[in-house]
Amino acid sequence: MSYGADQVEAYRRVASIVDKILKGRKPADLPVEQPTKFELMINLKTAKALGLTIPPVVMMRAEKVIK
């Protein structure tokens, strides 16, 4: 299982920051941004290899399930 920042959203934010820099803003003047969207991913193959059972409630909350 992995719970972390949504990578697609992070790349979008990076593109926005690069755009601002290319338009002349100084990188030091840009605010530090933290992720706002997180995702839960579950790897069932690994869980099975480890002998773990993932509860159905947790499975329903996952954004991505790797079979």
CSV table of C-alpha atoms in Angstrom, one decimal:
chain,number,residue,atom,x,y,z
A,1,MET,CA,0.0,0.0,0.0
A,2,SER,CA,1.1,3.5,-0.7
A,3,TYR,CA,-0.5,6.8,0.4
A,4,GLY,CA,1.1,9.9,-1.2
A,5,ALA,CA,0.7,12.9,-3.3
A,6,ASP,CA,-1.0,12.5,-6.6
A,7,GLN,CA,1.8,12.5,-9.2
A,8,VAL,CA,-0.3,13.9,-12.1
A,9,GLU,CA,-1.4,16.9,-10.0
A,10,ALA,CA,2.3,17.5,-9.0
A,11,TYR,CA,3.4,17.5,-12.6
A,12,ARG,CA,0.6,20.0,-13.4
A,13,ARG,CA,1.8,22.3,-10.6
A,14,VAL,CA,5.4,22.0,-11.8
A,15,ALA,CA,4.3,23.1,-15.3
A,16,SER,CA,2.6,26.1,-13.9
A,17,ILE,CA,5.7,27.1,-11.9
A,18,VAL,CA,7.9,26.7,-15.0
A,19,ASP,CA,5.5,28.8,-17.0
A,20,LYS,CA,5.8,31.6,-14.4
A,21,ILE,CA,9.6,31.4,-14.4
A,22,LEU,CA,9.7,31.5,-18.2
A,23,LYS,CA,7.5,34.6,-18.2
A,24,GLY,CA,10.1,36.4,-16.1
A,25,ARG,CA,9.3,35.8,-12.4
A,26,LYS,CA,12.2,35.0,-10.1
A,27,PRO,CA,12.1,31.5,-8.6
A,28,ALA,CA,12.9,33.0,-5.2
A,29,ASP,CA,9.7,35.0,-5.4
A,30,LEU,CA,7.4,32.0,-6.0
A,31,PRO,CA,5.7,30.5,-2.9
A,32,VAL,CA,6.5,27.0,-1.7
A,33,GLU,CA,3.6,24.7,-2.6
A,34,GLN,CA,2.5,21.6,-0.8
A,35,PRO,CA,0.4,18.8,-2.3
A,36,THR,CA,-3.3,19.2,-2.0
A,37,LYS,CA,-4.5,15.9,-3.5
A,38,PHE,CA,-3.4,12.5,-2.2
A,39,GLU,CA,-4.1,9.0,-3.4
A,40,LEU,CA,-4.1,5.5,-1.9
A,41,MET,CA,-2.7,2.7,-4.0
A,42,ILE,CA,-2.8,-1.0,-3.2
A,43,ASN,CA,-0.7,-3.8,-4.8
A,44,LEU,CA,-2.8,-7.0,-4.4
A,45,LYS,CA,-0.1,-9.2,-5.9
A,46,THR,CA,2.4,-8.1,-3.3
A,47,ALA,CA,-0.1,-8.3,-0.5
A,48,LYS,CA,-0.9,-11.9,-1.6
A,49,ALA,CA,2.8,-12.8,-1.7
A,50,LEU,CA,3.1,-11.5,1.9
A,51,GLY,CA,0.0,-13.4,3.0
A,52,LEU,CA,-1.9,-10.2,3.7
A,53,THR,CA,-5.6,-9.7,3.3
A,54,ILE,CA,-6.8,-6.2,2.5
A,55,PRO,CA,-10.2,-5.4,4.0
A,56,PRO,CA,-13.0,-4.6,1.5
A,57,VAL,CA,-13.5,-1.2,3.2
A,58,VAL,CA,-9.8,-0.3,2.4
A,59,MET,CA,-10.1,-1.6,-1.1
A,60,MET,CA,-13.1,0.7,-1.8
A,61,ARG,CA,-11.2,3.7,-0.6
A,62,ALA,CA,-8.2,3.1,-2.9
A,63,GLU,CA,-7.9,5.2,-6.1
A,64,LYS,CA,-5.7,2.6,-7.7
A,65,VAL,CA,-5.5,-1.2,-7.3
A,66,ILE,CA,-2.7,-3.1,-8.9
A,67,LYS,CA,-3.8,-6.7,-9.5
